[in-house]
mmCIF file of N, CA and C in Angstrom:
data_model
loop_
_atom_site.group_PDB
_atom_site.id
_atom_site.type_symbol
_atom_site.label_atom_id
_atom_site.label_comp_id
_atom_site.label_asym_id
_atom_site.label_seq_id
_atom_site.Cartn_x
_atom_site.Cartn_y
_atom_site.Cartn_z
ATOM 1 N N UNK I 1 -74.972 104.602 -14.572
ATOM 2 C CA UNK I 1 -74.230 104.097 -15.711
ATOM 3 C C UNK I 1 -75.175 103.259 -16.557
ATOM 4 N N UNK I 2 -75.018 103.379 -17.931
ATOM 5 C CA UNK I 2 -75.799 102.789 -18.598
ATOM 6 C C UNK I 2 -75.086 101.713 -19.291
ATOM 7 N N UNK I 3 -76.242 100.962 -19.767
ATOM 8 C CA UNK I 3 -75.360 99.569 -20.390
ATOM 9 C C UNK I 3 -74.526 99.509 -21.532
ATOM 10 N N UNK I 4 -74.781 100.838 -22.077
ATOM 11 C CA UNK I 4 -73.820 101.096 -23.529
ATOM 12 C C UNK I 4 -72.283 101.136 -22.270
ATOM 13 N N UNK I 5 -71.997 101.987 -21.180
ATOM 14 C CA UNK I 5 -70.976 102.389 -20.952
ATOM 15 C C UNK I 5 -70.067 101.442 -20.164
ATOM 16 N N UNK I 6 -69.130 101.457 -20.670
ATOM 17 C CA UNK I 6 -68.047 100.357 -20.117
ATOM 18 C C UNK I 6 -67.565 100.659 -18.890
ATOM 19 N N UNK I 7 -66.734 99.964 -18.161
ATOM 20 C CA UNK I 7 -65.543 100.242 -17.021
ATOM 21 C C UNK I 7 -64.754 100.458 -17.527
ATOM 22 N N UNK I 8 -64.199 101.583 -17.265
ATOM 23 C CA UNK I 8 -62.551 101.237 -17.885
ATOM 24 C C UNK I 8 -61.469 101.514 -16.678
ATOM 25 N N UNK I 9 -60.673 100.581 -16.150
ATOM 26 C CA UNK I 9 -60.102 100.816 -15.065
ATOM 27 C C UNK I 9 -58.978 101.876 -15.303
ATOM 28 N N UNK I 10 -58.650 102.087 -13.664
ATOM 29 C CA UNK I 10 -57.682 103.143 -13.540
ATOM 30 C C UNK I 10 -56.282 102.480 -14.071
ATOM 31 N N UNK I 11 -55.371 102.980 -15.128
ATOM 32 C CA UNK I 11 -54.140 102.734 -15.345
ATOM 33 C C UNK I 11 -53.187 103.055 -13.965
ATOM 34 N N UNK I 12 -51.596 102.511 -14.313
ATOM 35 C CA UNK I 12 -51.215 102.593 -13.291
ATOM 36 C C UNK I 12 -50.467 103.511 -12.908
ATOM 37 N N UNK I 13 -50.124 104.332 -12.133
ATOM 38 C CA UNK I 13 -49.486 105.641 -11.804
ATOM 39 C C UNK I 13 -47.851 105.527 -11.187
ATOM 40 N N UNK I 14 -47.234 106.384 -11.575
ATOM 41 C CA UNK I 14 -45.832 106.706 -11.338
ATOM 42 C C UNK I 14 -45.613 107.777 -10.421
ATOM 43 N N UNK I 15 -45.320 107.796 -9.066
ATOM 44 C CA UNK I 15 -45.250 108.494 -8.591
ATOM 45 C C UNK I 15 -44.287 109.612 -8.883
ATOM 46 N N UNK I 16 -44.232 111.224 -8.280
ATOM 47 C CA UNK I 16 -43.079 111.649 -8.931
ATOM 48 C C UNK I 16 -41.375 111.462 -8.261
ATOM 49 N N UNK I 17 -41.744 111.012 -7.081
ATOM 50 C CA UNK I 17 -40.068 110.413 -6.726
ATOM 51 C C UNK I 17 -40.089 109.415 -7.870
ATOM 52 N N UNK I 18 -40.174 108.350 -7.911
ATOM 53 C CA UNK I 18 -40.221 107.110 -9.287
ATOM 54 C C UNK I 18 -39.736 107.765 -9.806
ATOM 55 N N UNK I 19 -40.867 108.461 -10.984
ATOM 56 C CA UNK I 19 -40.325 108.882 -12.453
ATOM 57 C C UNK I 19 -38.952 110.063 -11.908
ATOM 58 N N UNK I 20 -38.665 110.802 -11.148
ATOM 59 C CA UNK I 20 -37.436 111.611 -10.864
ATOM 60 C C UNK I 20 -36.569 110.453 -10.976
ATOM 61 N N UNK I 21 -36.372 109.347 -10.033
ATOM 62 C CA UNK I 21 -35.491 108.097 -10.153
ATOM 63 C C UNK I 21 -35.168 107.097 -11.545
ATOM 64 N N UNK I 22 -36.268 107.359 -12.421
ATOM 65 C CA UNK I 22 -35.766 106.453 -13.710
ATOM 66 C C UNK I 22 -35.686 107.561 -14.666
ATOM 67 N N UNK I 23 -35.598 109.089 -14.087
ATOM 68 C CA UNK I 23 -35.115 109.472 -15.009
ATOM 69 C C UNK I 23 -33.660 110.392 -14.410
ATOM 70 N N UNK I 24 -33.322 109.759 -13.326
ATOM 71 C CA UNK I 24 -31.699 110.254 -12.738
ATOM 72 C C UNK I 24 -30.751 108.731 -13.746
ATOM 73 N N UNK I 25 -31.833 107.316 -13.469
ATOM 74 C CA UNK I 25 -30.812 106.306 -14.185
ATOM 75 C C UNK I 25 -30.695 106.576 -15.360
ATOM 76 N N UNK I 26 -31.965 106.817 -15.993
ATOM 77 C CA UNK I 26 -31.530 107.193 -17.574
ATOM 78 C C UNK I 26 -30.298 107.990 -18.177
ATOM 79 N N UNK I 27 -30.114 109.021 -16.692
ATOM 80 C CA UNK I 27 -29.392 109.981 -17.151
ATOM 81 C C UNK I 27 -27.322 109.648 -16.785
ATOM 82 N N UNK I 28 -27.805 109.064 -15.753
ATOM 83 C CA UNK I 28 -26.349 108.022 -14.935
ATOM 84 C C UNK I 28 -25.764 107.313 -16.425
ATOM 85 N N UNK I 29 -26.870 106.192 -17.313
ATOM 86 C CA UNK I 29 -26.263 105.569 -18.020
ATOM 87 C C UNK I 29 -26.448 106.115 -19.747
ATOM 88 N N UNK I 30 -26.994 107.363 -19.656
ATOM 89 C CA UNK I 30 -27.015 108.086 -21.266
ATOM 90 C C UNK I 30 -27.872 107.469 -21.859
ATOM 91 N N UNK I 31 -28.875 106.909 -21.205
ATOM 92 C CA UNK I 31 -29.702 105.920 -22.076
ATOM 93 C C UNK I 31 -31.022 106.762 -21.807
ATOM 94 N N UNK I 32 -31.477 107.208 -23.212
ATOM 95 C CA UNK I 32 -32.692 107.558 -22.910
ATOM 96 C C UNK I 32 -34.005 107.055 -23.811
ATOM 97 N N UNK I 33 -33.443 105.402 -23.976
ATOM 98 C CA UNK I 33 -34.433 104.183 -23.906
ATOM 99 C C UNK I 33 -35.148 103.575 -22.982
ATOM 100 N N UNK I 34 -34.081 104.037 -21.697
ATOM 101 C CA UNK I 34 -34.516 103.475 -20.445
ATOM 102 C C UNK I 34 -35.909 102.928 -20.327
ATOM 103 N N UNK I 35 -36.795 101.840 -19.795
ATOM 104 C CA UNK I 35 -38.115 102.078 -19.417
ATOM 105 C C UNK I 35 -38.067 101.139 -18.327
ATOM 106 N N UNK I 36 -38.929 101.322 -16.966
ATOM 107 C CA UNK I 36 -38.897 100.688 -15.816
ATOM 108 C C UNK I 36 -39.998 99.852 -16.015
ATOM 109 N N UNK I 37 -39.565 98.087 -16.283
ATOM 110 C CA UNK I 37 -40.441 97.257 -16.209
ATOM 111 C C UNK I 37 -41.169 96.661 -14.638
ATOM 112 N N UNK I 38 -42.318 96.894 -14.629
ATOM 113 C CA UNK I 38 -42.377 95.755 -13.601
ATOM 114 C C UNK I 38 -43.638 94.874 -14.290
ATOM 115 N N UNK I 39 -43.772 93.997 -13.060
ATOM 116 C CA UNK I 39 -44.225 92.614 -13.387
ATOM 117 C C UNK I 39 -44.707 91.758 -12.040
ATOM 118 N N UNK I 40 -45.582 90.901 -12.070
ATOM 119 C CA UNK I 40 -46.025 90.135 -10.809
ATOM 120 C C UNK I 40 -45.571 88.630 -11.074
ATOM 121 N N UNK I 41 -45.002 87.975 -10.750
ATOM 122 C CA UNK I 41 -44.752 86.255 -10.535
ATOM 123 C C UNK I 41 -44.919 85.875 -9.470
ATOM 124 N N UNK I 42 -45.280 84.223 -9.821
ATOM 125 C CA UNK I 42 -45.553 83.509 -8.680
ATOM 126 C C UNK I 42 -44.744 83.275 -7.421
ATOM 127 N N UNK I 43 -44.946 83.323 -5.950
ATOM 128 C CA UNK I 43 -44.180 83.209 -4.544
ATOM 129 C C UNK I 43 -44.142 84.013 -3.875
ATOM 130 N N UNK I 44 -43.287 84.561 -3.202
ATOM 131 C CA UNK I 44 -43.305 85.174 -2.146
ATOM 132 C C UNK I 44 -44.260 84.781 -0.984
ATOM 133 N N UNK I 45 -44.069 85.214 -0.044
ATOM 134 C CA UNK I 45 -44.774 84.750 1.364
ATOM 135 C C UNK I 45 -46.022 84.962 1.199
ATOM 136 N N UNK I 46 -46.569 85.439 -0.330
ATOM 137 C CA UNK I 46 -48.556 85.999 0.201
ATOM 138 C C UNK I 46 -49.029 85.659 -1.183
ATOM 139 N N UNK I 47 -48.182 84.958 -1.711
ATOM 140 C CA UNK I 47 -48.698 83.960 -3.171
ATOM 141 C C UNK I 47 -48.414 84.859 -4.848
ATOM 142 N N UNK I 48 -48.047 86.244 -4.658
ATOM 143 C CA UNK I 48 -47.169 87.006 -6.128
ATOM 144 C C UNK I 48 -46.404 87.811 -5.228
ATOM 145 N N UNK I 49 -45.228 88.289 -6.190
ATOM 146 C CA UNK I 49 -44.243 89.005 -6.248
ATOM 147 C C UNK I 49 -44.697 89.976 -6.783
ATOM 148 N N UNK I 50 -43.633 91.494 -6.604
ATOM 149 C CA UNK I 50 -43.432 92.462 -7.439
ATOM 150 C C UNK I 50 -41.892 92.198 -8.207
ATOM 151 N N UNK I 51 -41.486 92.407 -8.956
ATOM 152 C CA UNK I 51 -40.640 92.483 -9.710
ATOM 153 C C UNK I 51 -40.231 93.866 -10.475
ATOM 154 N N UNK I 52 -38.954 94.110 -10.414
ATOM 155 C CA UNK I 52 -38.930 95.769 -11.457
ATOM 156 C C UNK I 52 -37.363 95.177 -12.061
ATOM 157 N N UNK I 53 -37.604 95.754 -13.128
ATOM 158 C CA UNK I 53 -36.321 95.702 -14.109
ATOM 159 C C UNK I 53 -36.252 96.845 -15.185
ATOM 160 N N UNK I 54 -35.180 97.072 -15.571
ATOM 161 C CA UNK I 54 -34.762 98.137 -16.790
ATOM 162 C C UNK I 54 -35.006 97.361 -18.130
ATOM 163 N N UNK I 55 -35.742 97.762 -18.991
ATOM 164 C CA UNK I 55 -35.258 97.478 -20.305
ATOM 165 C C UNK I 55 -35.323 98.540 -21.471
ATOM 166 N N UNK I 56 -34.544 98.277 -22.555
ATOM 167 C CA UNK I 56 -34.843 98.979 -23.720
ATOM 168 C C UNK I 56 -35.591 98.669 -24.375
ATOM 169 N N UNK I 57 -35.652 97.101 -24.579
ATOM 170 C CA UNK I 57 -37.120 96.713 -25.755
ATOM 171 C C UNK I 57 -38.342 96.408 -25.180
ATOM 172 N N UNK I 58 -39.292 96.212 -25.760
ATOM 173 C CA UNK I 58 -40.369 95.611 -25.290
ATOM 174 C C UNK I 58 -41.282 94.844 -26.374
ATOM 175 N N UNK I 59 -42.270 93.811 -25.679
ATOM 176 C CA UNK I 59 -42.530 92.803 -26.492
ATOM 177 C C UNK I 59 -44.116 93.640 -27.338
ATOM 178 N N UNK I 60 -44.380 93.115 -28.168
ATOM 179 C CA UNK I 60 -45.547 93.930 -29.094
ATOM 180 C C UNK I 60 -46.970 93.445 -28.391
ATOM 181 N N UNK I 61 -47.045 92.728 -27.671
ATOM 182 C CA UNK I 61 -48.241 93.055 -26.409
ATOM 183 C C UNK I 61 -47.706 93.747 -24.865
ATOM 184 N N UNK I 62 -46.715 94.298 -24.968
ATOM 185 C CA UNK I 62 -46.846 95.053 -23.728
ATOM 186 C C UNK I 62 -47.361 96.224 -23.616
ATOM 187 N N UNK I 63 -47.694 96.704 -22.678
ATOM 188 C CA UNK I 63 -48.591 97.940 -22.506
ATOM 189 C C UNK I 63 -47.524 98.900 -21.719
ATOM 190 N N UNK I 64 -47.222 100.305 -22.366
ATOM 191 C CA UNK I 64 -46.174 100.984 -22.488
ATOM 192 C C UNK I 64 -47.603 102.287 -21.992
ATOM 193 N N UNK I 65 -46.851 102.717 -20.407
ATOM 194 C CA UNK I 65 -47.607 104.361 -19.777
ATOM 195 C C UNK I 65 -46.500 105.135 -19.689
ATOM 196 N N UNK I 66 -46.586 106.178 -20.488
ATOM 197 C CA UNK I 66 -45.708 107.187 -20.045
ATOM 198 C C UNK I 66 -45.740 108.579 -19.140
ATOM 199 N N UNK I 67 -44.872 109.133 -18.467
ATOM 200 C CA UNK I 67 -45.285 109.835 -17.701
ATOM 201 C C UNK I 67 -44.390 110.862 -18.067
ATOM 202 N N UNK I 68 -43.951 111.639 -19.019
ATOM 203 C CA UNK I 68 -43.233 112.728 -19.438
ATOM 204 C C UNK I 68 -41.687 111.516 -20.171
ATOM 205 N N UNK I 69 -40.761 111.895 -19.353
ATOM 206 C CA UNK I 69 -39.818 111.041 -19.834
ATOM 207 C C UNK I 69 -39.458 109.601 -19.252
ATOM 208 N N UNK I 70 -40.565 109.093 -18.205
ATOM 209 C CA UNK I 70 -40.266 107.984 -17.477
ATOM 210 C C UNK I 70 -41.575 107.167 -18.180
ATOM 211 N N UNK I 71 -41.159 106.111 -18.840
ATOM 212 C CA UNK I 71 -41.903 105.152 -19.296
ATOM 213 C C UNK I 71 -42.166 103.841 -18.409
ATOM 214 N N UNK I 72 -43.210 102.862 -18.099
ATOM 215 C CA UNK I 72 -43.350 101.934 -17.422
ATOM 216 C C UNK I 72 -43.876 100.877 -17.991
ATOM 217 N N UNK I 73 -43.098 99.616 -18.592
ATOM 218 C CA UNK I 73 -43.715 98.567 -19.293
ATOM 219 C C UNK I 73 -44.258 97.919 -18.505
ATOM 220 N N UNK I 74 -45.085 97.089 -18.828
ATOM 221 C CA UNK I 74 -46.030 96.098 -18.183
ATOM 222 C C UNK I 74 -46.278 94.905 -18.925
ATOM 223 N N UNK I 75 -46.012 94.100 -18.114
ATOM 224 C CA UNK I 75 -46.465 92.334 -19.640
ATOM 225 C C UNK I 75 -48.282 92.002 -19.800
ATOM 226 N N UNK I 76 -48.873 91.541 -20.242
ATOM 227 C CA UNK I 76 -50.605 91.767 -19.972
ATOM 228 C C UNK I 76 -50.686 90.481 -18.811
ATOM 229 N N UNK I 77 -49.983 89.801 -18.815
ATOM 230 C CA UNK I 77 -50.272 88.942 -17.617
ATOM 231 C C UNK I 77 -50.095 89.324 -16.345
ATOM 232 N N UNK I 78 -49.184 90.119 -15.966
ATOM 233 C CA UNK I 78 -49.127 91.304 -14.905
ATOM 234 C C UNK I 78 -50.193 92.682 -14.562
ATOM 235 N N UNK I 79 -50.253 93.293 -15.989
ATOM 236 C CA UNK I 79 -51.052 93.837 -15.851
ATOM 237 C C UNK I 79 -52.357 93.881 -15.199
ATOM 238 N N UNK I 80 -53.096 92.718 -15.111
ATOM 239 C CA UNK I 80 -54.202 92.444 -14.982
ATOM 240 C C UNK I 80 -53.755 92.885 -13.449
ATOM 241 N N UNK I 81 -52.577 92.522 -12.897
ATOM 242 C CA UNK I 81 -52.803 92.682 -10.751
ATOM 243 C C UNK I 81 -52.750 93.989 -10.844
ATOM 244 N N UNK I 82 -52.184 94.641 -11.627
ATOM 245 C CA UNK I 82 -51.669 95.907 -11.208
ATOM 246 C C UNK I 82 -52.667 96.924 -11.384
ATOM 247 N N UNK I 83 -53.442 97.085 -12.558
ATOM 248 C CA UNK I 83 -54.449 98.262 -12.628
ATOM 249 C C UNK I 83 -54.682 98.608 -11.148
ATOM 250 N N UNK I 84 -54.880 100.088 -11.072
ATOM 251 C CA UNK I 84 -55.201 100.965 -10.054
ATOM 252 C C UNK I 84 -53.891 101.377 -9.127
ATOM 253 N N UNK I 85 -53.048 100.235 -9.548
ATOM 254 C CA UNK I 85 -51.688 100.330 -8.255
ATOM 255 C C UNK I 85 -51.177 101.881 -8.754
ATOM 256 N N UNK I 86 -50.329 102.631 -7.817
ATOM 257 C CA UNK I 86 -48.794 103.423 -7.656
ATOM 258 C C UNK I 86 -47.595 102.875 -8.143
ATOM 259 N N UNK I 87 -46.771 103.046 -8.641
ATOM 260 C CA UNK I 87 -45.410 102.932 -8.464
ATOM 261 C C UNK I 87 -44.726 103.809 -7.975
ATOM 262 N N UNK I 88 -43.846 103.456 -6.742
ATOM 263 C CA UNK I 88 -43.243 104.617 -6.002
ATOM 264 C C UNK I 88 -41.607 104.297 -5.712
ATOM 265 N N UNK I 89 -41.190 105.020 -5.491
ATOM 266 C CA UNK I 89 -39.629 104.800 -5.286
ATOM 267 C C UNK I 89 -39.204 105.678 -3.756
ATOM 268 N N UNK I 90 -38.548 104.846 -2.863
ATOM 269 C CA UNK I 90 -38.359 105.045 -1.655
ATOM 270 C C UNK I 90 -36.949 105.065 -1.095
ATOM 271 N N UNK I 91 -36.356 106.078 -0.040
ATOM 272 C CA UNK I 91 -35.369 105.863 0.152
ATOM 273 C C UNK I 91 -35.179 106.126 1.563
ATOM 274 N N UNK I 92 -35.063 104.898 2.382
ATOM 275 C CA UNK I 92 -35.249 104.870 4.074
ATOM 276 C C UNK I 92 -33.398 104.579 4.977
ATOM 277 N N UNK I 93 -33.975 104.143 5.457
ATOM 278 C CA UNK I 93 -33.159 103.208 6.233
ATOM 279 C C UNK I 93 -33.076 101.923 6.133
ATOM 280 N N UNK I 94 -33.543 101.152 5.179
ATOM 281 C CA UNK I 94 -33.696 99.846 5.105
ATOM 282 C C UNK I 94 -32.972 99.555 3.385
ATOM 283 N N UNK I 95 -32.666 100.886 2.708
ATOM 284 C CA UNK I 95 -32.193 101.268 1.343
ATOM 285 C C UNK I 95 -32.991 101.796 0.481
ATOM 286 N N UNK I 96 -33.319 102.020 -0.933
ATOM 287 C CA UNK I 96 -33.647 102.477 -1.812
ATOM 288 C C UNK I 96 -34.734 101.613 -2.304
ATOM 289 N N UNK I 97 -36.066 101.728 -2.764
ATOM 290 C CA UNK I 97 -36.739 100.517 -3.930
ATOM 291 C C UNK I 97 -37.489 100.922 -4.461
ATOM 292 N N UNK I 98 -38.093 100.792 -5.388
ATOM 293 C CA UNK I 98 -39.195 101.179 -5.807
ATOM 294 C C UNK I 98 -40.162 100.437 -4.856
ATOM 295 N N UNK I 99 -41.447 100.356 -4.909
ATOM 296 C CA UNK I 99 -42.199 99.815 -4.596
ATOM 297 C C UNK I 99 -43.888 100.413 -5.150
ATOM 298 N N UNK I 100 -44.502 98.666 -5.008
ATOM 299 C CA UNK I 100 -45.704 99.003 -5.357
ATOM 300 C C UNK I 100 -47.597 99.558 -4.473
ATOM 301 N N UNK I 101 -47.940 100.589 -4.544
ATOM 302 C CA UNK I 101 -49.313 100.618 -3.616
ATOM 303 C C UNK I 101 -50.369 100.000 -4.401
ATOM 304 N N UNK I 102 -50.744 98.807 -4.427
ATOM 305 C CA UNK I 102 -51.374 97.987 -4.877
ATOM 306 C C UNK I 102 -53.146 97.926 -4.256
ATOM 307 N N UNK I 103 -53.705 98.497 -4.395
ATOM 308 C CA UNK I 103 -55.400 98.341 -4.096
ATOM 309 C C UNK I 103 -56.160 97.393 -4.410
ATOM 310 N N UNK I 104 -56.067 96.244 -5.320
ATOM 311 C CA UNK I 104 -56.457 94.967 -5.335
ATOM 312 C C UNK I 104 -55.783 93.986 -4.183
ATOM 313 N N UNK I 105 -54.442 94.439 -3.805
ATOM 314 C CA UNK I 105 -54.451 93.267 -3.152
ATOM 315 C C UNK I 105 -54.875 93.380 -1.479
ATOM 316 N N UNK I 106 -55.256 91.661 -1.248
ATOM 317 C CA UNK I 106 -55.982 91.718 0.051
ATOM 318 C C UNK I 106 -55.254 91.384 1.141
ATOM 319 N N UNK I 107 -54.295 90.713 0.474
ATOM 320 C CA UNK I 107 -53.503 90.808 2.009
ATOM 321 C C UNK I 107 -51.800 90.912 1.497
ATOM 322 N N UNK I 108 -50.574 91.507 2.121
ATOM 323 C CA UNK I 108 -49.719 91.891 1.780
ATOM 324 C C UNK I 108 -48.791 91.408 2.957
ATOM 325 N N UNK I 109 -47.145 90.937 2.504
ATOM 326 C CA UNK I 109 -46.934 90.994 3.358
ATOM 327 C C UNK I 109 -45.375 91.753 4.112
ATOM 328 N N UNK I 110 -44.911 92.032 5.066
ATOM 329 C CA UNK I 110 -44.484 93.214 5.759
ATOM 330 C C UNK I 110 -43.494 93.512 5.345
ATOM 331 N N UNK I 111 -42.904 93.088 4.381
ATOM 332 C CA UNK I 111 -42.127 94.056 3.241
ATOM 333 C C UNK I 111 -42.530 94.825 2.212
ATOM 334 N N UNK I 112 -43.821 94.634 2.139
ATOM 335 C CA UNK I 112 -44.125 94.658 0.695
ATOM 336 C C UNK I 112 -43.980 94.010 -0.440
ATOM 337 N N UNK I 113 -43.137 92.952 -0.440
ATOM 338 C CA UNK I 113 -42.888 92.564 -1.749
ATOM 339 C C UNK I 113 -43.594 92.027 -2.250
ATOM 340 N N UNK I 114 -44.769 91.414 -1.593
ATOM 341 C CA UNK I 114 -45.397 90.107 -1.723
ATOM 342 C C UNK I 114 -47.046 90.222 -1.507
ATOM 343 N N UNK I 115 -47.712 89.631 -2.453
ATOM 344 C CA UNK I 115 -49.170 89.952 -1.600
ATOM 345 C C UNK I 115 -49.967 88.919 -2.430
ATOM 346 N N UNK I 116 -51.411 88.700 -2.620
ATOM 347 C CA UNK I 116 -52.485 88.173 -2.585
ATOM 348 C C UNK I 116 -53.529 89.068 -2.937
ATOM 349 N N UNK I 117 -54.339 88.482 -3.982
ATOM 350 C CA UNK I 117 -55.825 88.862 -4.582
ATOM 351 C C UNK I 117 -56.976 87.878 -4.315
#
């Protein structure tokens, strides 16, 4: 690599259960504004959270990936944990969630919800 050439990291990926799942809700509530936010905040047992929410709007620095008809907002202060992660959507015995495969973080803890960089 030469010094003209930048990094440019990996954006973040939607798995296709996920995007099948925000685009069964889209279709449950006729909304095909739908977009699946997530986001990292402070706590949880390993020092950030994952967070996911629905919205229709979004703010004019968010960073908007689309994956056919399943869109995924991101705030840039989040963003920064997430590059390289999955978004996946799961359905066990323990219930339904999305969830995140996160490759920055170093330690996680046994739910997933929660982890550390």
């Amino acid at each position: 690599m030469s010094g003209a050439e930048a990094f440019v990291p990996t954006p973040l990926l939607l798995s296709n259960s996920a995007q099948k799942r925000i685009q069964a809700l889209m279709a449950e509530e006729a909304n095909t504004a739908l977009k699946l936010r997530v986001y990292v905040t402070g706590g949880g047992c390993s020092g950030f959270q994952y967070g996911f929410d629905f919205a229709e709007n979004v703010a004019e620095d968010d960073t908007l990936i689309e994956f056919g008809d399943a869109i995924l907002v991101v705030d840039p202060l989040s963003y920064q944990y997430l590059v390289g992660s999955t978004i996946d959507y799961e359905e066990g015995l323990a219930g339904a969630r999305f969830r995140v495969q996160n490759p920055n973080a170093t330690t996680t803890c046994g739910c997933g919800a929660s982890f550390m960089v």
